[in-house]
CSV table of C-alpha atoms in Angstrom, one decimal:
chain,number,residue,atom,x,y,z
A,1,UNK,CA,235.5,-40.3,-24.4
A,2,UNK,CA,237.7,-42.8,-22.8
A,3,UNK,CA,236.7,-44.5,-19.2
A,4,UNK,CA,239.2,-41.9,-17.1
A,5,UNK,CA,237.2,-39.2,-18.5
A,6,UNK,CA,234.0,-41.0,-18.4
A,7,UNK,CA,234.8,-41.5,-14.6
A,8,UNK,CA,236.1,-38.5,-13.7
A,9,UNK,CA,233.3,-36.2,-15.4
A,10,UNK,CA,231.0,-38.3,-13.7
A,11,UNK,CA,232.8,-37.8,-10.1
A,12,UNK,CA,233.2,-34.1,-10.2
A,13,UNK,CA,229.6,-33.7,-10.6
A,14,UNK,CA,228.9,-36.0,-7.6
A,15,UNK,CA,229.9,-33.7,-4.9
A,16,UNK,CA,227.1,-33.5,-3.0
A,17,UNK,CA,226.7,-37.1,-2.9
A,18,UNK,CA,228.0,-39.0,0.6
A,19,UNK,CA,231.8,-40.4,-0.1
A,20,UNK,CA,230.7,-44.2,0.3
A,21,UNK,CA,227.6,-43.6,-1.7
A,22,UNK,CA,229.3,-41.8,-4.7
A,23,UNK,CA,232.1,-44.8,-4.0
A,24,UNK,CA,229.2,-47.4,-4.6
A,25,UNK,CA,227.9,-45.7,-7.8
A,26,UNK,CA,231.5,-45.5,-9.2
A,27,UNK,CA,232.3,-48.6,-8.9
A,28,UNK,CA,229.4,-50.1,-10.8
A,29,UNK,CA,230.5,-47.9,-14.0
A,30,UNK,CA,234.1,-48.8,-13.5
A,31,UNK,CA,233.3,-52.5,-13.0
A,32,UNK,CA,230.6,-52.3,-16.5
A,33,UNK,CA,234.0,-50.5,-18.0
A,34,UNK,CA,236.1,-53.3,-17.0
A,35,UNK,CA,233.9,-56.5,-18.4
A,36,UNK,CA,232.9,-54.7,-21.5
A,37,UNK,CA,236.8,-54.0,-22.3
A,38,UNK,CA,237.2,-57.9,-21.7
A,39,UNK,CA,235.0,-58.5,-24.1
A,40,UNK,CA,236.5,-56.7,-26.9
A,41,UNK,CA,234.5,-53.4,-26.6
A,42,UNK,CA,236.5,-50.2,-27.1
A,43,UNK,CA,236.6,-48.1,-24.4
A,44,UNK,CA,234.6,-44.9,-26.7
A,45,UNK,CA,232.0,-47.3,-27.3
A,46,UNK,CA,231.1,-48.4,-24.1
A,47,UNK,CA,231.0,-44.9,-22.5
A,48,UNK,CA,228.9,-43.4,-25.8
A,49,UNK,CA,227.0,-46.5,-25.2
A,50,UNK,CA,226.6,-45.6,-21.0
A,51,UNK,CA,225.3,-42.0,-22.1
A,52,UNK,CA,226.4,-38.6,-21.4
A,53,UNK,CA,228.2,-38.3,-17.8
A,54,UNK,CA,226.3,-34.9,-17.0
A,55,UNK,CA,223.3,-36.0,-17.7
A,56,UNK,CA,223.6,-39.6,-15.6
A,57,UNK,CA,224.8,-37.1,-12.8
A,58,UNK,CA,222.0,-34.9,-12.8
A,59,UNK,CA,219.9,-37.8,-12.6
A,60,UNK,CA,221.7,-39.2,-9.7
A,61,UNK,CA,221.6,-35.7,-7.6
A,62,UNK,CA,218.2,-35.1,-8.0
A,63,UNK,CA,217.1,-38.7,-7.0
A,64,UNK,CA,219.6,-38.0,-3.8
A,65,UNK,CA,218.3,-34.8,-3.0
A,66,UNK,CA,214.7,-36.3,-2.8
A,67,UNK,CA,215.6,-39.0,-1.1
A,68,UNK,CA,217.2,-36.5,1.9
A,69,UNK,CA,214.1,-34.7,2.0
A,70,UNK,CA,211.9,-37.7,2.0
A,71,UNK,CA,213.8,-38.9,5.1
A,72,UNK,CA,214.5,-35.8,7.3
A,73,UNK,CA,211.5,-32.9,7.4
A,74,UNK,CA,213.7,-29.8,7.0
A,75,UNK,CA,213.7,-26.8,5.3
A,76,UNK,CA,217.1,-27.0,3.4
A,77,UNK,CA,216.5,-30.5,2.5
A,78,UNK,CA,213.7,-29.5,0.4
A,79,UNK,CA,215.0,-26.5,-1.1
A,80,UNK,CA,218.0,-28.8,-2.0
A,81,UNK,CA,215.5,-30.9,-4.0
A,82,UNK,CA,213.6,-28.0,-5.4
A,83,UNK,CA,217.2,-26.7,-6.5
A,84,UNK,CA,218.4,-30.3,-7.6
A,85,UNK,CA,215.4,-30.1,-9.7
A,86,UNK,CA,215.6,-26.9,-11.2
A,87,UNK,CA,218.9,-28.2,-12.6
A,88,UNK,CA,217.4,-30.3,-14.7
A,89,UNK,CA,216.4,-27.1,-16.3
A,90,UNK,CA,212.1,-28.0,-16.2
A,91,UNK,CA,210.5,-25.9,-13.5
A,92,UNK,CA,210.2,-22.3,-13.6
A,93,UNK,CA,212.1,-21.0,-10.8
A,94,UNK,CA,210.3,-18.0,-10.3
A,95,UNK,CA,206.8,-20.0,-10.7
A,96,UNK,CA,207.3,-22.6,-8.3
A,97,UNK,CA,209.5,-21.0,-5.5
A,98,UNK,CA,207.3,-18.1,-5.0
A,99,UNK,CA,204.0,-19.3,-4.3
A,100,UNK,CA,206.3,-21.9,-2.3
A,101,UNK,CA,207.9,-19.3,-0.1
A,102,UNK,CA,204.3,-17.3,-0.1
A,103,UNK,CA,203.0,-20.5,1.5
A,104,UNK,CA,205.9,-21.4,3.4
A,105,UNK,CA,205.7,-18.0,5.1
A,106,UNK,CA,201.9,-18.0,6.2
A,107,UNK,CA,202.4,-21.2,7.4
A,108,UNK,CA,205.4,-20.5,9.6
A,109,UNK,CA,203.2,-16.6,10.3
A,110,UNK,CA,199.7,-19.0,11.4
A,111,UNK,CA,202.0,-21.0,13.7
A,112,UNK,CA,203.8,-18.2,15.5
A,113,UNK,CA,200.5,-16.4,15.7
A,114,UNK,CA,199.5,-19.7,17.9
A,115,UNK,CA,202.3,-19.3,20.0
A,116,UNK,CA,201.1,-16.1,20.8
A,117,UNK,CA,197.7,-16.7,21.7
A,118,UNK,CA,199.2,-18.8,24.2
A,119,UNK,CA,201.4,-16.6,25.5
A,120,UNK,CA,198.9,-14.2,25.7
A,121,UNK,CA,197.0,-16.5,28.0
A,122,UNK,CA,199.8,-17.2,30.5
A,123,UNK,CA,199.8,-13.2,30.6
A,124,UNK,CA,196.3,-12.9,31.9
A,125,UNK,CA,196.9,-15.6,34.3
A,126,UNK,CA,199.8,-13.7,36.0
A,127,UNK,CA,197.8,-10.4,35.7
A,128,UNK,CA,196.1,-10.3,39.1
A,129,UNK,CA,199.8,-11.5,40.8
A,130,UNK,CA,201.3,-9.0,38.9
A,131,UNK,CA,199.2,-6.2,40.5
A,132,UNK,CA,200.4,-7.0,44.1
A,133,UNK,CA,203.8,-6.4,42.9
A,134,UNK,CA,203.1,-3.2,40.1
A,135,UNK,CA,201.2,-0.5,42.3
A,136,UNK,CA,198.7,0.7,39.4
A,137,UNK,CA,198.1,-1.9,37.5
A,138,UNK,CA,195.4,-2.8,39.9
A,139,UNK,CA,193.4,-0.1,38.6
A,140,UNK,CA,193.3,-1.3,34.8
A,141,UNK,CA,192.5,-4.7,36.1
A,142,UNK,CA,188.8,-4.0,36.8
A,143,UNK,CA,187.7,-7.6,36.1
A,144,UNK,CA,187.5,-10.5,39.0
A,145,UNK,CA,190.3,-12.5,38.9
A,146,UNK,CA,189.1,-15.6,38.6
A,147,UNK,CA,187.7,-14.7,35.2
A,148,UNK,CA,191.2,-13.9,34.1
A,149,UNK,CA,192.5,-16.9,35.2
A,150,UNK,CA,189.6,-18.9,33.9
A,151,UNK,CA,189.9,-16.9,30.2
A,152,UNK,CA,193.7,-17.6,30.7
A,153,UNK,CA,193.4,-20.9,30.7
A,154,UNK,CA,190.8,-21.1,27.7
A,155,UNK,CA,193.4,-18.8,25.9
A,156,UNK,CA,196.5,-21.3,26.5
A,157,UNK,CA,194.2,-23.9,25.1
A,158,UNK,CA,193.0,-22.4,22.1
A,159,UNK,CA,196.5,-21.9,21.4
A,160,UNK,CA,197.6,-25.4,21.8
A,161,UNK,CA,195.0,-26.6,19.3
A,162,UNK,CA,196.1,-23.8,17.1
A,163,UNK,CA,199.8,-24.9,17.2
A,164,UNK,CA,198.3,-28.5,17.0
A,165,UNK,CA,196.2,-27.8,13.9
A,166,UNK,CA,198.8,-26.0,11.9
A,167,UNK,CA,201.9,-28.4,12.7
A,168,UNK,CA,199.7,-31.2,10.9
A,169,UNK,CA,199.0,-28.6,7.8
A,170,UNK,CA,202.6,-27.7,8.1
A,171,UNK,CA,203.4,-31.6,8.0
A,172,UNK,CA,200.7,-32.3,5.1
A,173,UNK,CA,202.4,-29.3,2.4
A,174,UNK,CA,205.8,-30.7,3.1
A,175,UNK,CA,204.5,-34.3,2.0
A,176,UNK,CA,202.5,-32.7,-0.8
A,177,UNK,CA,205.3,-31.1,-2.2
A,178,UNK,CA,207.9,-34.2,-1.9
A,179,UNK,CA,205.2,-35.7,-4.3
A,180,UNK,CA,205.3,-33.2,-6.3
A,181,UNK,CA,208.8,-33.1,-7.0
A,182,UNK,CA,208.8,-36.8,-7.6
A,183,UNK,CA,206.5,-36.4,-9.8
A,184,UNK,CA,208.4,-33.9,-11.9
A,185,UNK,CA,211.5,-36.0,-11.8
A,186,UNK,CA,209.5,-38.8,-13.1
A,187,UNK,CA,208.2,-36.9,-16.0
A,188,UNK,CA,211.4,-35.2,-16.5
A,189,UNK,CA,213.2,-38.7,-16.8
A,190,UNK,CA,210.7,-39.9,-19.1
A,191,UNK,CA,211.1,-37.5,-21.6
A,192,UNK,CA,214.6,-38.1,-21.3
A,193,UNK,CA,214.4,-41.1,-22.4
A,194,UNK,CA,211.9,-40.2,-25.1
A,195,UNK,CA,214.8,-38.0,-26.6
A,196,UNK,CA,217.4,-40.2,-26.2
B,1,UNK,CA,210.4,-50.9,-29.6
B,2,UNK,CA,208.4,-48.2,-28.5
B,3,UNK,CA,210.6,-46.4,-25.8
B,4,UNK,CA,207.4,-45.4,-23.3
B,5,UNK,CA,207.1,-49.3,-23.4
B,6,UNK,CA,210.4,-50.4,-22.6
B,7,UNK,CA,210.7,-47.5,-19.8
B,8,UNK,CA,208.1,-49.1,-18.2
B,9,UNK,CA,208.9,-52.3,-18.1
B,10,UNK,CA,212.2,-52.1,-17.4
B,11,UNK,CA,212.1,-52.4,-13.4
B,12,UNK,CA,209.6,-54.9,-13.8
B,13,UNK,CA,212.6,-57.0,-15.8
B,14,UNK,CA,215.3,-56.2,-13.7
B,15,UNK,CA,213.5,-57.0,-10.4
B,16,UNK,CA,212.2,-60.7,-12.3
B,17,UNK,CA,215.8,-61.3,-13.3
B,18,UNK,CA,216.8,-60.7,-9.8
B,19,UNK,CA,214.2,-62.9,-8.5
B,20,UNK,CA,215.9,-65.4,-10.2
B,21,UNK,CA,219.5,-65.2,-9.6
B,22,UNK,CA,221.9,-62.3,-7.8
B,23,UNK,CA,223.3,-60.6,-11.0
B,24,UNK,CA,226.0,-58.1,-11.5
B,25,UNK,CA,225.1,-54.6,-13.4
B,26,UNK,CA,226.8,-55.9,-16.8
B,27,UNK,CA,225.4,-59.3,-16.9
B,28,UNK,CA,221.4,-57.7,-16.1
B,29,UNK,CA,222.2,-55.6,-19.1
B,30,UNK,CA,223.0,-58.7,-21.1
B,31,UNK,CA,220.4,-60.5,-20.1
B,32,UNK,CA,217.5,-58.1,-20.9
B,33,UNK,CA,219.4,-57.0,-24.2
B,34,UNK,CA,218.7,-60.7,-25.1
B,35,UNK,CA,215.2,-60.0,-25.4
B,36,UNK,CA,214.8,-56.2,-26.2
B,37,UNK,CA,217.2,-53.5,-27.1
B,38,UNK,CA,217.6,-51.4,-23.9
B,39,UNK,CA,220.7,-48.3,-23.6
B,40,UNK,CA,223.4,-49.3,-21.1
B,41,UNK,CA,223.1,-45.9,-19.3
B,42,UNK,CA,219.5,-46.3,-17.8
B,43,UNK,CA,220.2,-49.9,-15.8
B,44,UNK,CA,222.5,-47.8,-13.2
B,45,UNK,CA,220.3,-45.2,-12.0
B,46,UNK,CA,217.4,-47.8,-11.6
B,47,UNK,CA,219.5,-50.0,-9.3
B,48,UNK,CA,221.0,-47.2,-7.5
B,49,UNK,CA,217.4,-46.0,-6.7
B,50,UNK,CA,216.1,-49.5,-5.9
B,51,UNK,CA,218.9,-50.1,-3.6
B,52,UNK,CA,217.9,-46.9,-1.6
B,53,UNK,CA,214.4,-47.3,-1.9
B,54,UNK,CA,215.3,-51.0,0.0
B,55,UNK,CA,214.3,-53.4,-2.6
B,56,UNK,CA,218.1,-54.5,-3.3
B,57,UNK,CA,221.5,-54.9,-1.7
B,58,UNK,CA,224.5,-55.4,-3.0
B,59,UNK,CA,227.8,-57.4,-2.1
B,60,UNK,CA,230.9,-57.9,-3.7
B,61,UNK,CA,231.9,-61.1,-4.9
B,62,UNK,CA,235.7,-62.2,-6.5
B,63,UNK,CA,236.0,-63.5,-10.0
B,64,UNK,CA,238.3,-64.9,-11.9
B,65,UNK,CA,238.8,-62.4,-14.3
B,66,UNK,CA,240.0,-59.1,-12.5
B,67,UNK,CA,238.7,-57.2,-9.5
B,68,UNK,CA,235.3,-58.4,-7.5
B,69,UNK,CA,232.2,-57.5,-8.8
B,70,UNK,CA,229.2,-56.0,-7.3
B,71,UNK,CA,226.2,-58.6,-7.0
B,72,UNK,CA,222.6,-57.3,-6.7
B,73,UNK,CA,220.3,-59.5,-4.3
B,74,UNK,CA,216.4,-58.7,-3.7
B,75,UNK,CA,215.6,-58.4,0.0
B,76,UNK,CA,212.4,-59.1,1.8
B,77,UNK,CA,210.3,-55.9,0.7
B,78,UNK,CA,212.1,-56.4,-3.0
B,79,UNK,CA,210.4,-59.7,-3.3
B,80,UNK,CA,207.0,-58.4,-2.1
B,81,UNK,CA,207.2,-55.6,-4.8
B,82,UNK,CA,207.9,-57.8,-7.6
B,83,UNK,CA,205.1,-59.7,-7.0
B,84,UNK,CA,202.7,-56.6,-6.5
B,85,UNK,CA,204.1,-55.0,-9.9
B,86,UNK,CA,204.3,-58.6,-11.5
B,87,UNK,CA,200.2,-58.9,-10.6
B,88,UNK,CA,199.8,-55.4,-11.8
B,89,UNK,CA,201.3,-55.7,-15.2
B,90,UNK,CA,199.5,-59.3,-15.8
B,91,UNK,CA,196.1,-57.5,-15.0
B,92,UNK,CA,197.5,-54.7,-17.2
B,93,UNK,CA,198.2,-56.7,-20.2
B,94,UNK,CA,194.9,-58.6,-20.1
B,95,UNK,CA,192.8,-55.7,-20.2
B,96,UNK,CA,195.1,-54.3,-23.3
B,97,UNK,CA,194.8,-57.5,-24.9
B,98,UNK,CA,191.0,-57.3,-24.7
B,99,UNK,CA,191.0,-54.1,-25.9
B,100,UNK,CA,193.0,-55.2,-28.9
B,101,UNK,CA,191.1,-58.2,-29.3
B,102,UNK,CA,187.7,-56.6,-29.6
B,103,UNK,CA,189.2,-54.1,-32.1
B,104,UNK,CA,190.5,-57.2,-34.6
B,105,UNK,CA,186.6,-58.5,-34.3
B,106,UNK,CA,185.6,-55.3,-35.9
B,107,UNK,CA,188.0,-55.3,-38.9
């Protein structure tokens, strides 16, 4: 493999990296070739000592996705990081992705139920006022309006606490996921270097 | 030399050299190779990771021969990180040496 083949191969596999960052990475390798050739080494020899461009690209991509997920909390980034790591061929897609989606779904459902609790509180508060507008509603409301309003406030407060609690739990789960991905990346990289 | 040894200390070696002087990538590989053999490809992903973590920055400097070279420089947090890592390393090898010495006594 000569210099151009190496650099083109690396470049074509770094399409997910932002342009400026990619140029920065390629600059390093290009410079390495320039100096190496000046020292009288062959292009193919330098390319061989640098290693396989696909392996280098996979490592850079995985690192990039994890950094991105770490910097901004969102599901798409975490997902990309997961997929980048799967690309390195270490984690089993089904065994990790299944439980991951399950936990994400459960946490989301619990968050939504918090919102539902808060909304039912609001409904209790406005129910006595609705009774004046909707004629037959009065028959169903045998409870004193004051009781309705205080329990409504109670439910809203409970709903908000619930939402805050689960938001913390979601954040914690997110951080644990990132940590787990980083750990995996380190294991993969260590293994690879051992195989070199 | 054992590959696992190298892998662990490469980061520390890079930081130590950058603590002494600003370097371009090839120079780093060359300097480390004077002490032990490394695979050249491992240094650049390491450098770009250190950069994204804010431990080093880069700047371009003209060279007499060919295009400008990219120099790596330790940041303030990079220096702190280096000192931390160095301290850990010193404590670690002191412990390992102790264990080896005790083993020697029995022989």
